[in-house]
PDB file of C-alpha atoms in Angstrom:
ATOM      1  CA  MET L 533       1.761   6.083 -27.894  1.00 42.00           C
ATOM      2  CA  ALA L 534       1.469   2.327 -28.468  1.00 50.00           C
ATOM      3  CA  ILE L 535       1.485   1.704 -24.706  1.00 56.00           C
ATOM      4  CA  ALA L 536      -1.333   4.224 -24.208  1.00 57.00           C
ATOM      5  CA  ALA L 537      -3.362   2.581 -26.985  1.00 55.00           C
ATOM      6  CA  LYS L 538      -2.907  -0.858 -25.418  1.00 60.00           C
ATOM      7  CA  ALA L 539      -3.954   0.488 -22.015  1.00 61.00           C
ATOM      8  CA  ALA L 540      -7.062   2.061 -23.545  1.00 67.00           C
ATOM      9  CA  ALA L 541      -7.940  -1.209 -25.310  1.00 64.00           C
ATOM     10  CA  LYS L 542      -7.459  -3.105 -22.041  1.00 69.00           C
ATOM     11  CA  ARG L 543      -9.812  -0.747 -20.184  1.00 74.00           C
ATOM     12  CA  LYS L 544     -12.393  -0.994 -22.959  1.00 76.00           C
ATOM     13  CA  VAL L 545     -12.443  -4.809 -22.911  1.00 74.00           C
ATOM     14  CA  ALA L 546     -12.536  -4.921 -19.087  1.00 75.00           C
ATOM     15  CA  ASN L 547     -15.379  -2.380 -18.932  1.00 82.00           C
ATOM     16  CA  LEU L 548     -17.419  -4.298 -21.503  1.00 82.00           C
ATOM     17  CA  ALA L 549     -16.866  -7.530 -19.580  1.00 80.00           C
ATOM     18  CA  PHE L 550     -18.051  -5.868 -16.356  1.00 85.00           C
ATOM     19  CA  TRP L 551     -21.150  -4.342 -17.935  1.00 87.00           C
ATOM     20  CA  SER L 552     -21.913  -7.680 -19.551  1.00 85.00           C
ATOM     21  CA  ILE L 553     -22.520  -9.056 -16.049  1.00 88.00           C
ATOM     22  CA  ILE L 554     -24.956  -6.237 -15.249  1.00 90.00           C
ATOM     23  CA  VAL L 555     -26.820  -6.668 -18.530  1.00 89.00           C
ATOM     24  CA  ALA L 556     -26.998 -10.443 -18.021  1.00 86.00           C
ATOM     25  CA  PHE L 557     -28.641  -9.990 -14.588  1.00 91.00           C
ATOM     26  CA  VAL L 558     -31.158  -7.474 -15.975  1.00 91.00           C
ATOM     27  CA  VAL L 559     -32.100  -9.767 -18.868  1.00 88.00           C
ATOM     28  CA  LEU L 560     -32.352 -12.763 -16.534  1.00 88.00           C
ATOM     29  CA  ALA L 561     -34.741 -10.863 -14.251  1.00 90.00           C
ATOM     30  CA  LEU L 562     -36.949  -9.870 -17.197  1.00 90.00           C
ATOM     31  CA  LYS L 563     -37.052 -13.379 -18.679  1.00 87.00           C
ATOM     32  CA  ALA L 564     -37.705 -14.972 -15.294  1.00 86.00           C
ATOM     33  CA  ALA L 565     -40.632 -12.560 -14.844  1.00 87.00           C
ATOM     34  CA  ALA L 566     -41.972 -13.491 -18.294  1.00 84.00           C
ATOM     35  CA  TRP L 567     -41.824 -17.187 -17.423  1.00 80.00           C
ATOM     36  CA  TYR L 568     -43.402 -16.595 -13.980  1.00 80.00           C
ATOM     37  CA  VAL L 569     -46.457 -14.788 -15.329  1.00 80.00           C
ATOM     38  CA  THR L 570     -47.075 -17.263 -18.171  1.00 78.00           C
ATOM     39  CA  GLY L 571     -45.882 -20.652 -16.922  1.00 75.00           C
ATOM     40  CA  SER L 572     -44.544 -21.294 -20.442  1.00 75.00           C
ATOM     41  CA  VAL L 573     -41.906 -24.004 -20.708  1.00 71.00           C
ATOM     42  CA  ALA L 574     -40.506 -22.253 -23.800  1.00 70.00           C
ATOM     43  CA  LEU L 575     -40.036 -19.033 -21.837  1.00 76.00           C
ATOM     44  CA  TYR L 576     -38.575 -21.130 -19.014  1.00 74.00           C
ATOM     45  CA  SER L 577     -35.971 -22.460 -21.434  1.00 72.00           C
ATOM     46  CA  ASP L 578     -35.221 -18.909 -22.568  1.00 73.00           C
ATOM     47  CA  ALA L 579     -34.772 -17.792 -18.945  1.00 79.00           C
ATOM     48  CA  LEU L 580     -32.588 -20.796 -18.162  1.00 74.00           C
ATOM     49  CA  GLU L 581     -30.206 -19.852 -20.949  1.00 72.00           C
ATOM     50  CA  SER L 582     -29.942 -16.399 -19.382  1.00 77.00           C
ATOM     51  CA  ILE L 583     -28.667 -18.011 -16.176  1.00 78.00           C
ATOM     52  CA  VAL L 584     -25.858 -19.432 -18.297  1.00 75.00           C
ATOM     53  CA  ASN L 585     -25.268 -15.912 -19.628  1.00 76.00           C
ATOM     54  CA  VAL L 586     -24.796 -14.608 -16.084  1.00 82.00           C
ATOM     55  CA  ILE L 587     -22.294 -17.329 -15.148  1.00 78.00           C
ATOM     56  CA  ALA L 588     -20.479 -17.004 -18.469  1.00 75.00           C
ATOM     57  CA  SER L 589     -20.227 -13.215 -18.116  1.00 79.00           C
ATOM     58  CA  VAL L 590     -18.663 -13.563 -14.672  1.00 82.00           C
ATOM     59  CA  ALA L 591     -16.209 -16.159 -16.032  1.00 77.00           C
ATOM     60  CA  ALA L 592     -15.358 -13.932 -19.008  1.00 75.00           C
ATOM     61  CA  PHE L 593     -14.709 -10.964 -16.718  1.00 80.00           C
ATOM     62  CA  TRP L 594     -12.322 -13.059 -14.603  1.00 79.00           C
ATOM     63  CA  ALA L 595     -10.544 -14.502 -17.655  1.00 74.00           C
ATOM     64  CA  ILE L 596     -10.070 -11.085 -19.234  1.00 74.00           C
ATOM     65  CA  GLN L 597      -8.485  -9.757 -16.036  1.00 77.00           C
ATOM     66  CA  ILE L 598      -6.055 -12.692 -16.051  1.00 77.00           C
ATOM     67  CA  SER L 599      -5.294 -12.458 -19.785  1.00 71.00           C
ATOM     68  CA  HIS L 600      -4.237  -8.806 -19.487  1.00 69.00           C
ATOM     69  CA  LYS L 601      -1.620  -9.536 -16.820  1.00 75.00           C
ATOM     70  CA  PRO L 602       1.915  -8.942 -18.115  1.00 74.00           C
ATOM     71  CA  ALA L 603       4.325 -11.804 -18.693  1.00 70.00           C
ATOM     72  CA  ASP L 604       6.114 -13.062 -15.608  1.00 71.00           C
ATOM     73  CA  GLN L 605       8.710 -15.675 -14.665  1.00 74.00           C
ATOM     74  CA  ASP L 606       6.172 -18.513 -14.647  1.00 71.00           C
ATOM     75  CA  HIS L 607       4.394 -17.298 -17.807  1.00 70.00           C
ATOM     76  CA  PRO L 608       7.093 -15.697 -19.994  1.00 67.00           C
ATOM     77  CA  PHE L 609       4.814 -15.659 -23.063  1.00 69.00           C
ATOM     78  CA  GLY L 610       1.979 -13.920 -21.203  1.00 68.00           C
ATOM     79  CA  HIS L 611      -1.478 -14.995 -20.046  1.00 69.00           C
ATOM     80  CA  HIS L 612      -3.360 -14.524 -23.336  1.00 67.00           C
ATOM     81  CA  LYS L 613      -4.887 -18.025 -23.408  1.00 69.00           C
ATOM     82  CA  ALA L 614      -6.870 -17.468 -20.199  1.00 70.00           C
ATOM     83  CA  GLU L 615      -9.797 -16.206 -22.279  1.00 67.00           C
ATOM     84  CA  TYR L 616     -10.057 -19.541 -24.084  1.00 70.00           C
ATOM     85  CA  PHE L 617     -10.732 -21.315 -20.773  1.00 72.00           C
ATOM     86  CA  SER L 618     -13.633 -18.938 -20.171  1.00 70.00           C
ATOM     87  CA  ALA L 619     -15.015 -19.688 -23.619  1.00 69.00           C
ATOM     88  CA  VAL L 620     -14.725 -23.464 -23.052  1.00 74.00           C
ATOM     89  CA  LEU L 621     -16.551 -23.110 -19.724  1.00 74.00           C
ATOM     90  CA  GLU L 622     -19.293 -21.164 -21.458  1.00 70.00           C
ATOM     91  CA  GLY L 623     -19.682 -23.929 -24.035  1.00 73.00           C
ATOM     92  CA  VAL L 624     -19.998 -26.560 -21.303  1.00 77.00           C
ATOM     93  CA  LEU L 625     -22.602 -24.463 -19.465  1.00 74.00           C
ATOM     94  CA  ILE L 626     -24.577 -24.028 -22.674  1.00 73.00           C
ATOM     95  CA  VAL L 627     -24.757 -27.800 -23.128  1.00 76.00           C
ATOM     96  CA  LEU L 628     -25.819 -28.215 -19.487  1.00 76.00           C
ATOM     97  CA  ALA L 629     -28.603 -25.641 -19.975  1.00 71.00           C
ATOM     98  CA  ALA L 630     -29.861 -27.554 -23.018  1.00 74.00           C
ATOM     99  CA  LEU L 631     -30.078 -30.787 -21.015  1.00 76.00           C
ATOM    100  CA  LEU L 632     -32.000 -29.027 -18.224  1.00 72.00           C
ATOM    101  CA  ILE L 633     -34.420 -27.613 -20.790  1.00 70.00           C
ATOM    102  CA  LEU L 634     -35.062 -31.069 -22.266  1.00 74.00           C
ATOM    103  CA  ASN L 635     -35.762 -32.365 -18.755  1.00 72.00           C
ATOM    104  CA  GLU L 636     -38.320 -29.589 -18.201  1.00 66.00           C
ATOM    105  CA  VAL L 637     -39.922 -30.341 -21.580  1.00 68.00           C
ATOM    106  CA  TRP L 638     -40.392 -33.968 -20.540  1.00 72.00           C
ATOM    107  CA  ARG L 639     -42.090 -32.874 -17.317  1.00 67.00           C
ATOM    108  CA  SER L 640     -44.291 -30.445 -19.232  1.00 63.00           C
ATOM    109  CA  TRP L 641     -45.472 -33.132 -21.656  1.00 67.00           C
ATOM    110  CA  GLN L 642     -46.381 -35.376 -18.730  1.00 65.00           C
ATOM    111  CA  THR L 643     -48.361 -32.646 -16.939  1.00 64.00           C
ATOM    112  CA  PRO L 644     -49.448 -30.037 -19.526  1.00 60.00           C
ATOM    113  CA  SER L 645     -50.911 -26.745 -18.315  1.00 60.00           C
ATOM    114  CA  PRO L 646     -52.431 -23.747 -20.145  1.00 61.00           C
ATOM    115  CA  LEU L 647     -50.549 -20.489 -20.550  1.00 61.00           C
ATOM    116  CA  GLU L 648     -51.406 -17.651 -18.151  1.00 65.00           C
ATOM    117  CA  GLN L 649     -51.203 -13.958 -19.118  1.00 69.00           C
ATOM    118  CA  PRO L 650     -49.318 -14.846 -22.318  1.00 68.00           C
ATOM    119  CA  TRP L 651     -49.310 -11.376 -23.908  1.00 77.00           C
ATOM    120  CA  GLU L 652     -47.896  -9.714 -20.795  1.00 78.00           C
ATOM    121  CA  GLY L 653     -45.166 -12.336 -20.591  1.00 77.00           C
ATOM    122  CA  LEU L 654     -44.266 -11.954 -24.253  1.00 80.00           C
ATOM    123  CA  ALA L 655     -44.045  -8.170 -23.886  1.00 84.00           C
ATOM    124  CA  VAL L 656     -41.588  -8.490 -20.997  1.00 84.00           C
ATOM    125  CA  ASN L 657     -39.579 -11.107 -22.873  1.00 82.00           C
ATOM    126  CA  GLY L 658     -39.539  -8.836 -25.942  1.00 85.00           C
ATOM    127  CA  VAL L 659     -37.888  -6.030 -23.962  1.00 90.00           C
ATOM    128  CA  ALA L 660     -35.224  -8.487 -22.747  1.00 88.00           C
ATOM    129  CA  THR L 661     -34.616  -9.623 -26.334  1.00 87.00           C
ATOM    130  CA  ILE L 662     -34.070  -6.065 -27.584  1.00 91.00           C
ATOM    131  CA  ILE L 663     -31.541  -5.421 -24.800  1.00 91.00           C
ATOM    132  CA  ASN L 664     -29.770  -8.689 -25.588  1.00 87.00           C
ATOM    133  CA  ALA L 665     -29.591  -7.971 -29.325  1.00 91.00           C
ATOM    134  CA  PHE L 666     -27.948  -4.587 -28.810  1.00 92.00           C
ATOM    135  CA  TRP L 667     -25.484  -5.959 -26.269  1.00 90.00           C
ATOM    136  CA  ALA L 668     -24.551  -9.024 -28.359  1.00 88.00           C
ATOM    137  CA  TRP L 669     -23.772  -6.784 -31.340  1.00 90.00           C
ATOM    138  CA  THR L 670     -21.636  -4.548 -29.103  1.00 89.00           C
ATOM    139  CA  LEU L 671     -19.643  -7.459 -27.640  1.00 87.00           C
ATOM    140  CA  ILE L 672     -18.996  -9.202 -30.963  1.00 88.00           C
ATOM    141  CA  ARG L 673     -17.881  -5.986 -32.645  1.00 87.00           C
ATOM    142  CA  ALA L 674     -15.579  -4.989 -29.783  1.00 84.00           C
ATOM    143  CA  GLY L 675     -14.305  -8.535 -29.256  1.00 81.00           C
ATOM    144  CA  ARG L 676     -13.230  -8.878 -32.892  1.00 80.00           C
ATOM    145  CA  ALA L 677     -11.646  -5.435 -32.920  1.00 79.00           C
ATOM    146  CA  GLU L 678      -9.647  -6.119 -29.751  1.00 74.00           C
ATOM    147  CA  LYS L 679      -9.066  -9.841 -30.508  1.00 71.00           C
ATOM    148  CA  SER L 680     -10.773 -10.964 -27.311  1.00 73.00           C
ATOM    149  CA  PRO L 681     -12.035 -14.589 -27.568  1.00 68.00           C
ATOM    150  CA  ALA L 682     -14.001 -14.243 -24.319  1.00 68.00           C
ATOM    151  CA  LEU L 683     -15.983 -11.221 -25.548  1.00 76.00           C
ATOM    152  CA  VAL L 684     -16.626 -12.807 -28.949  1.00 78.00           C
ATOM    153  CA  ALA L 685     -17.798 -16.076 -27.341  1.00 72.00           C
ATOM    154  CA  ASP L 686     -20.049 -14.173 -24.931  1.00 75.00           C
ATOM    155  CA  GLY L 687     -21.471 -12.060 -27.754  1.00 82.00           C
ATOM    156  CA  ASN L 688     -22.100 -15.076 -29.998  1.00 77.00           C
ATOM    157  CA  HIS L 689     -23.864 -16.901 -27.190  1.00 73.00           C
ATOM    158  CA  ILE L 690     -26.066 -13.894 -26.461  1.00 80.00           C
ATOM    159  CA  MET L 691     -26.839 -13.543 -30.179  1.00 81.00           C
ATOM    160  CA  THR L 692     -27.946 -17.171 -30.206  1.00 74.00           C
ATOM    161  CA  ASP L 693     -30.143 -16.304 -27.232  1.00 76.00           C
ATOM    162  CA  VAL L 694     -31.645 -13.471 -29.296  1.00 82.00           C
ATOM    163  CA  VAL L 695     -32.447 -15.792 -32.211  1.00 75.00           C
ATOM    164  CA  THR L 696     -33.941 -18.256 -29.742  1.00 73.00           C
ATOM    165  CA  SER L 697     -36.094 -15.572 -28.146  1.00 78.00           C
ATOM    166  CA  ILE L 698     -37.399 -14.412 -31.517  1.00 77.00           C
ATOM    167  CA  GLY L 699     -38.334 -17.982 -32.404  1.00 73.00           C
ATOM    168  CA  VAL L 700     -40.028 -18.487 -29.045  1.00 73.00           C
ATOM    169  CA  PHE L 701     -41.937 -15.223 -29.443  1.00 76.00           C
ATOM    170  CA  GLY L 702     -43.245 -16.151 -32.879  1.00 74.00           C
ATOM    171  CA  GLY L 703     -44.110 -19.700 -31.820  1.00 70.00           C
ATOM    172  CA  LEU L 704     -45.966 -18.646 -28.691  1.00 73.00           C
ATOM    173  CA  VAL L 705     -47.961 -16.079 -30.642  1.00 76.00           C
ATOM    174  CA  GLY L 706     -48.987 -18.950 -32.928  1.00 72.00           C
ATOM    175  CA  ALA L 707     -49.849 -21.128 -29.924  1.00 70.00           C
ATOM    176  CA  ILE L 708     -52.001 -18.389 -28.417  1.00 73.00           C
ATOM    177  CA  LEU L 709     -53.853 -17.634 -31.657  1.00 76.00           C
ATOM    178  CA  THR L 710     -54.412 -21.290 -32.645  1.00 73.00           C
ATOM    179  CA  GLY L 711     -54.825 -22.789 -29.189  1.00 70.00           C
ATOM    180  CA  TRP L 712     -52.257 -25.483 -29.985  1.00 71.00           C
ATOM    181  CA  GLN L 713     -50.594 -25.751 -26.581  1.00 67.00           C
ATOM    182  CA  ILE L 714     -48.252 -28.451 -27.880  1.00 69.00           C
ATOM    183  CA  LEU L 715     -46.300 -25.675 -29.618  1.00 68.00           C
ATOM    184  CA  ASP L 716     -44.976 -24.496 -26.238  1.00 66.00           C
ATOM    185  CA  PRO L 717     -42.920 -27.625 -25.318  1.00 69.00           C
ATOM    186  CA  ALA L 718     -42.111 -28.211 -28.998  1.00 73.00           C
ATOM    187  CA  LEU L 719     -40.501 -24.779 -29.143  1.00 70.00           C
ATOM    188  CA  ALA L 720     -38.519 -25.583 -26.008  1.00 68.00           C
ATOM    189  CA  VAL L 721     -37.089 -28.666 -27.741  1.00 76.00           C
ATOM    190  CA  LEU L 722     -35.982 -26.518 -30.691  1.00 75.00           C
ATOM    191  CA  VAL L 723     -34.418 -24.056 -28.246  1.00 70.00           C
ATOM    192  CA  ALA L 724     -32.486 -26.873 -26.574  1.00 73.00           C
ATOM    193  CA  LEU L 725     -31.196 -28.229 -29.889  1.00 79.00           C
ATOM    194  CA  ASN L 726     -30.142 -24.760 -30.987  1.00 74.00           C
ATOM    195  CA  ILE L 727     -28.303 -24.240 -27.693  1.00 72.00           C
ATOM    196  CA  LEU L 728     -26.535 -27.594 -28.057  1.00 77.00           C
ATOM    197  CA  TRP L 729     -25.282 -26.595 -31.500  1.00 77.00           C
ATOM    198  CA  GLN L 730     -24.031 -23.253 -30.211  1.00 70.00           C
ATOM    199  CA  GLY L 731     -22.307 -24.919 -27.255  1.00 72.00           C
ATOM    200  CA  TRP L 732     -20.477 -27.300 -29.573  1.00 74.00           C
ATOM    201  CA  HIS L 733     -19.401 -24.404 -31.778  1.00 71.00           C
ATOM    202  CA  VAL L 734     -18.092 -22.361 -28.819  1.00 68.00           C
ATOM    203  CA  ILE L 735     -16.141 -25.315 -27.399  1.00 72.00           C
ATOM    204  CA  GLY L 736     -14.660 -26.196 -30.803  1.00 71.00           C
ATOM    205  CA  SER L 737     -13.570 -22.624 -31.510  1.00 67.00           C
ATOM    206  CA  SER L 738     -11.941 -22.299 -28.094  1.00 67.00           C
ATOM    207  CA  MET L 739     -10.134 -25.616 -28.404  1.00 69.00           C
ATOM    208  CA  ASN L 740      -8.615 -24.371 -31.677  1.00 67.00           C
ATOM    209  CA  GLY L 741      -7.131 -21.470 -29.743  1.00 65.00           C
ATOM    210  CA  LEU L 742      -5.741 -23.730 -27.033  1.00 67.00           C
ATOM    211  CA  MET L 743      -4.156 -25.910 -29.730  1.00 69.00           C
ATOM    212  CA  ASP L 744      -2.098 -22.981 -31.141  1.00 70.00           C
ATOM    213  CA  ARG L 745      -4.105 -22.501 -34.327  1.00 78.00           C
ATOM    214  CA  ALA L 746      -2.272 -20.634 -37.103  1.00 81.00           C
ATOM    215  CA  VAL L 747      -3.584 -17.387 -38.618  1.00 84.00           C
ATOM    216  CA  ASP L 748      -5.942 -17.759 -41.576  1.00 84.00           C
ATOM    217  CA  THR L 749      -4.657 -17.823 -45.168  1.00 88.00           C
ATOM    218  CA  GLN L 750      -5.389 -14.162 -45.875  1.00 89.00           C
ATOM    219  CA  GLU L 751      -3.552 -13.016 -42.730  1.00 89.00           C
ATOM    220  CA  HIS L 752      -0.663 -15.387 -43.514  1.00 89.00           C
ATOM    221  CA  MET L 753      -0.238 -13.825 -46.961  1.00 90.00           C
ATOM    222  CA  ARG L 754      -0.363 -10.330 -45.457  1.00 90.00           C
ATOM    223  CA  ILE L 755       2.454 -11.287 -43.068  1.00 92.00           C
ATOM    224  CA  ARG L 756       4.483 -12.657 -45.988  1.00 91.00           C
ATOM    225  CA  ASP L 757       3.990  -9.428 -47.917  1.00 90.00           C
ATOM    226  CA  VAL L 758       5.113  -7.270 -44.987  1.00 92.00           C
ATOM    227  CA  ILE L 759       8.251  -9.371 -44.443  1.00 92.00           C
ATOM    228  CA  SER L 760       9.061  -9.442 -48.155  1.00 89.00           C
ATOM    229  CA  ALA L 761       8.707  -5.664 -48.447  1.00 89.00           C
ATOM    230  CA  ASN L 762      11.072  -5.019 -45.530  1.00 91.00           C
ATOM    231  CA  CYS L 763      13.785  -7.689 -45.844  1.00 88.00           C
ATOM    232  CA  LYS L 764      16.124  -5.800 -48.178  1.00 88.00           C
ATOM    233  CA  GLY L 765      19.667  -7.018 -47.614  1.00 89.00           C
ATOM    234  CA  ALA L 766      18.605 -10.575 -46.742  1.00 90.00           C
ATOM    235  CA  LEU L 767      18.891 -13.471 -49.159  1.00 86.00           C
ATOM    236  CA  GLU L 768      15.879 -15.539 -48.188  1.00 87.00           C
ATOM    237  CA  VAL L 769      13.103 -16.117 -45.683  1.00 89.00           C
ATOM    238  CA  HIS L 770      11.761 -19.605 -44.959  1.00 87.00           C
ATOM    239  CA  ASP L 771       9.943 -21.741 -42.350  1.00 87.00           C
ATOM    240  CA  LEU L 772       7.374 -19.047 -41.554  1.00 90.00           C
ATOM    241  CA  LYS L 773       5.138 -20.202 -38.671  1.00 90.00           C
ATOM    242  CA  THR L 774       2.329 -18.411 -36.872  1.00 90.00           C
ATOM    243  CA  ARG L 775       0.013 -19.074 -33.945  1.00 85.00           C
ATOM    244  CA  ILE L 776      -2.761 -17.158 -32.213  1.00 80.00           C
ATOM    245  CA  ALA L 777      -3.136 -16.867 -28.432  1.00 74.00           C
ATOM    246  CA  GLY L 778      -6.033 -14.584 -27.541  1.00 68.00           C
ATOM    247  CA  ARG L 779      -5.137 -11.058 -28.650  1.00 69.00           C
ATOM    248  CA  ALA L 780      -1.501 -11.975 -29.396  1.00 78.00           C
ATOM    249  CA  THR L 781      -0.180 -13.232 -32.731  1.00 86.00           C
ATOM    250  CA  PHE L 782       3.144 -15.065 -32.615  1.00 89.00           C
ATOM    251  CA  ILE L 783       5.307 -15.058 -35.769  1.00 93.00           C
ATOM    252  CA  GLU L 784       8.494 -17.042 -36.239  1.00 92.00           C
ATOM    253  CA  PHE L 785      10.699 -17.483 -39.321  1.00 93.00           C
ATOM    254  CA  HIS L 786      14.287 -18.007 -40.521  1.00 92.00           C
ATOM    255  CA  LEU L 787      16.126 -15.113 -42.179  1.00 92.00           C
ATOM    256  CA  VAL L 788      19.079 -16.077 -44.407  1.00 91.00           C
ATOM    257  CA  VAL L 789      21.843 -13.493 -44.847  1.00 90.00           C
ATOM    258  CA  ASP L 790      25.304 -13.483 -46.401  1.00 88.00           C
ATOM    259  CA  ALA L 791      27.715 -15.397 -44.173  1.00 89.00           C
ATOM    260  CA  ASP L 792      30.098 -12.409 -44.198  1.00 89.00           C
ATOM    261  CA  MET L 793      27.428  -9.957 -42.985  1.00 91.00           C
ATOM    262  CA  SER L 794      28.078  -8.558 -39.505  1.00 91.00           C
ATOM    263  CA  VAL L 795      25.771  -9.258 -36.585  1.00 91.00           C
ATOM    264  CA  GLY L 796      24.961  -5.550 -36.406  1.00 92.00           C
ATOM    265  CA  ALA L 797      23.937  -5.359 -40.077  1.00 92.00           C
ATOM    266  CA  SER L 798      21.723  -8.441 -39.845  1.00 93.00           C
ATOM    267  CA  HIS L 799      20.178  -7.005 -36.690  1.00 93.00           C
ATOM    268  CA  VAL L 800      19.221  -3.853 -38.582  1.00 93.00           C
ATOM    269  CA  ILE L 801      17.269  -5.981 -41.070  1.00 93.00           C
ATOM    270  CA  CYS L 802      15.544  -7.862 -38.263  1.00 94.00           C
ATOM    271  CA  ASP L 803      14.558  -4.611 -36.529  1.00 93.00           C
ATOM    272  CA  ARG L 804      13.142  -3.229 -39.789  1.00 94.00           C
ATOM    273  CA  ILE L 805      11.005  -6.320 -40.367  1.00 94.00           C
ATOM    274  CA  GLU L 806       9.858  -6.468 -36.740  1.00 93.00           C
ATOM    275  CA  ASP L 807       8.878  -2.777 -36.678  1.00 93.00           C
ATOM    276  CA  ALA L 808       6.885  -3.216 -39.910  1.00 93.00           C
ATOM    277  CA  LEU L 809       5.019  -6.228 -38.507  1.00 93.00           C
ATOM    278  CA  LYS L 810       4.233  -4.391 -35.264  1.00 90.00           C
ATOM    279  CA  ALA L 811       2.860  -1.460 -37.262  1.00 88.00           C
ATOM    280  CA  GLU L 812       0.530  -3.786 -39.203  1.00 87.00           C
ATOM    281  CA  ILE L 813      -0.522  -6.311 -36.538  1.00 85.00           C
ATOM    282  CA  PRO L 814      -1.459  -5.355 -32.963  1.00 73.00           C
ATOM    283  CA  SER L 815       0.022  -7.371 -30.081  1.00 78.00           C
ATOM    284  CA  VAL L 816       2.418  -9.242 -32.380  1.00 86.00           C
ATOM    285  CA  ARG L 817       5.369 -11.238 -31.010  1.00 88.00           C
ATOM    286  CA  VAL L 818       8.154 -11.818 -33.558  1.00 92.00           C
ATOM    287  CA  THR L 819      11.008 -14.335 -33.350  1.00 92.00           C
ATOM    288  CA  ILE L 820      13.612 -14.271 -36.156  1.00 94.00           C
ATOM    289  CA  HIS L 821      16.324 -16.920 -36.552  1.00 93.00           C
ATOM    290  CA  VAL L 822      19.248 -15.468 -38.540  1.00 93.00           C
ATOM    291  CA  GLU L 823      21.129 -18.050 -40.636  1.00 91.00           C
ATOM    292  CA  PRO L 824      24.142 -17.950 -43.019  1.00 91.00           C
ATOM    293  CA  ASP L 825      23.693 -18.454 -46.758  1.00 85.00           C
ATOM    294  CA  ASP L 826      24.619 -22.154 -46.662  1.00 84.00           C
ATOM    295  CA  GLU L 827      21.266 -22.722 -44.883  1.00 83.00           C
ATOM    296  CA  ALA L 828      19.288 -21.291 -47.820  1.00 81.00           C
ATOM    297  CA  LYS L 829      16.568 -23.472 -49.344  1.00 78.00           C
ATOM    298  CA  LEU L 830      16.280 -21.616 -52.657  1.00 71.00           C
ATOM    299  CA  PRO L 831      18.905 -22.133 -55.401  1.00 66.00           C
ATOM    300  CA  LYS L 832      21.850 -19.749 -55.129  1.00 65.00           C
ATOM    301  CA  GLY L 833      21.332 -16.579 -57.173  1.00 57.00           C
ATOM    302  CA  THR L 834      17.522 -16.758 -57.139  1.00 55.00           C
ATOM    303  CA  THR L 835      16.021 -13.279 -57.472  1.00 46.00           C
ATOM    304  CA  ALA L 836      12.383 -14.206 -56.776  1.00 44.00           C
ATOM    305  CA  VAL L 837      10.469 -13.150 -53.672  1.00 47.00           C
ATOM    306  CA  PRO L 838      12.759 -14.237 -50.813  1.00 55.00           C
ATOM    307  CA  PHE L 839      10.535 -17.006 -49.443  1.00 55.00           C
ATOM    308  CA  ALA L 840      11.139 -20.753 -49.554  1.00 44.00           C
TER     309      ALA L 840
END
């Protein structure tokens, strides 16, 4: 049953990654059309970010395929971290897009030109924004549920694109109604700064994953509770360590038992704890070091929760 559930989750993530490429191309075409009919540098910046979305979606699709490969001789712990490389690439591309936008803003200020067919362009861009908003929400929700860093990074980037598009829409409406053409390049600058911030956030989050970041405090306490509730027969648990690698959570700790306990009896305790953790946390990898009672860190005879 667990194998079937994992296979279903794998197909779901892969399908979303594939459709993300299709959606990115559709949105890019719409935003490019909006820029073409208006000549707006702000809409140009919005379209340029969609090019990044296309490249990032392709990279995410590739990374997800790699991350779902089973462990092999060269990668005995699996390929889970592949998705972080995709997310880092996306962050770098976001920063590059921001720099290209700032370059276009500079050119626009040197040779300003009036907007052409602004309402038509905004209508087309509005359709692209609605599509993006729905898809970003879908990716973020699914990415968090399936613990897919690539989907979450892609969804967060697209959501930033949505916020950008809404700001551009409102600003250009103001520019059209007031005749203040300076609002167009000014909006593009704000778009670029917003993209830079998002790029930094994506890169930082991905680097945390590559650096074997531990689970958060709430998840750490949940793991402690599960171990404590299922370690009957053991004397103590200490040196609990965790790390996250894509969808997988790695848990390692020392289990202290009576020195006279048989290997088989201590193994029963380990199996009970491991089964409980697997029932609570998807894609968990558990390593338990069994130690005799002279390795205990709590005073002998302590009856508190068996954690040092």
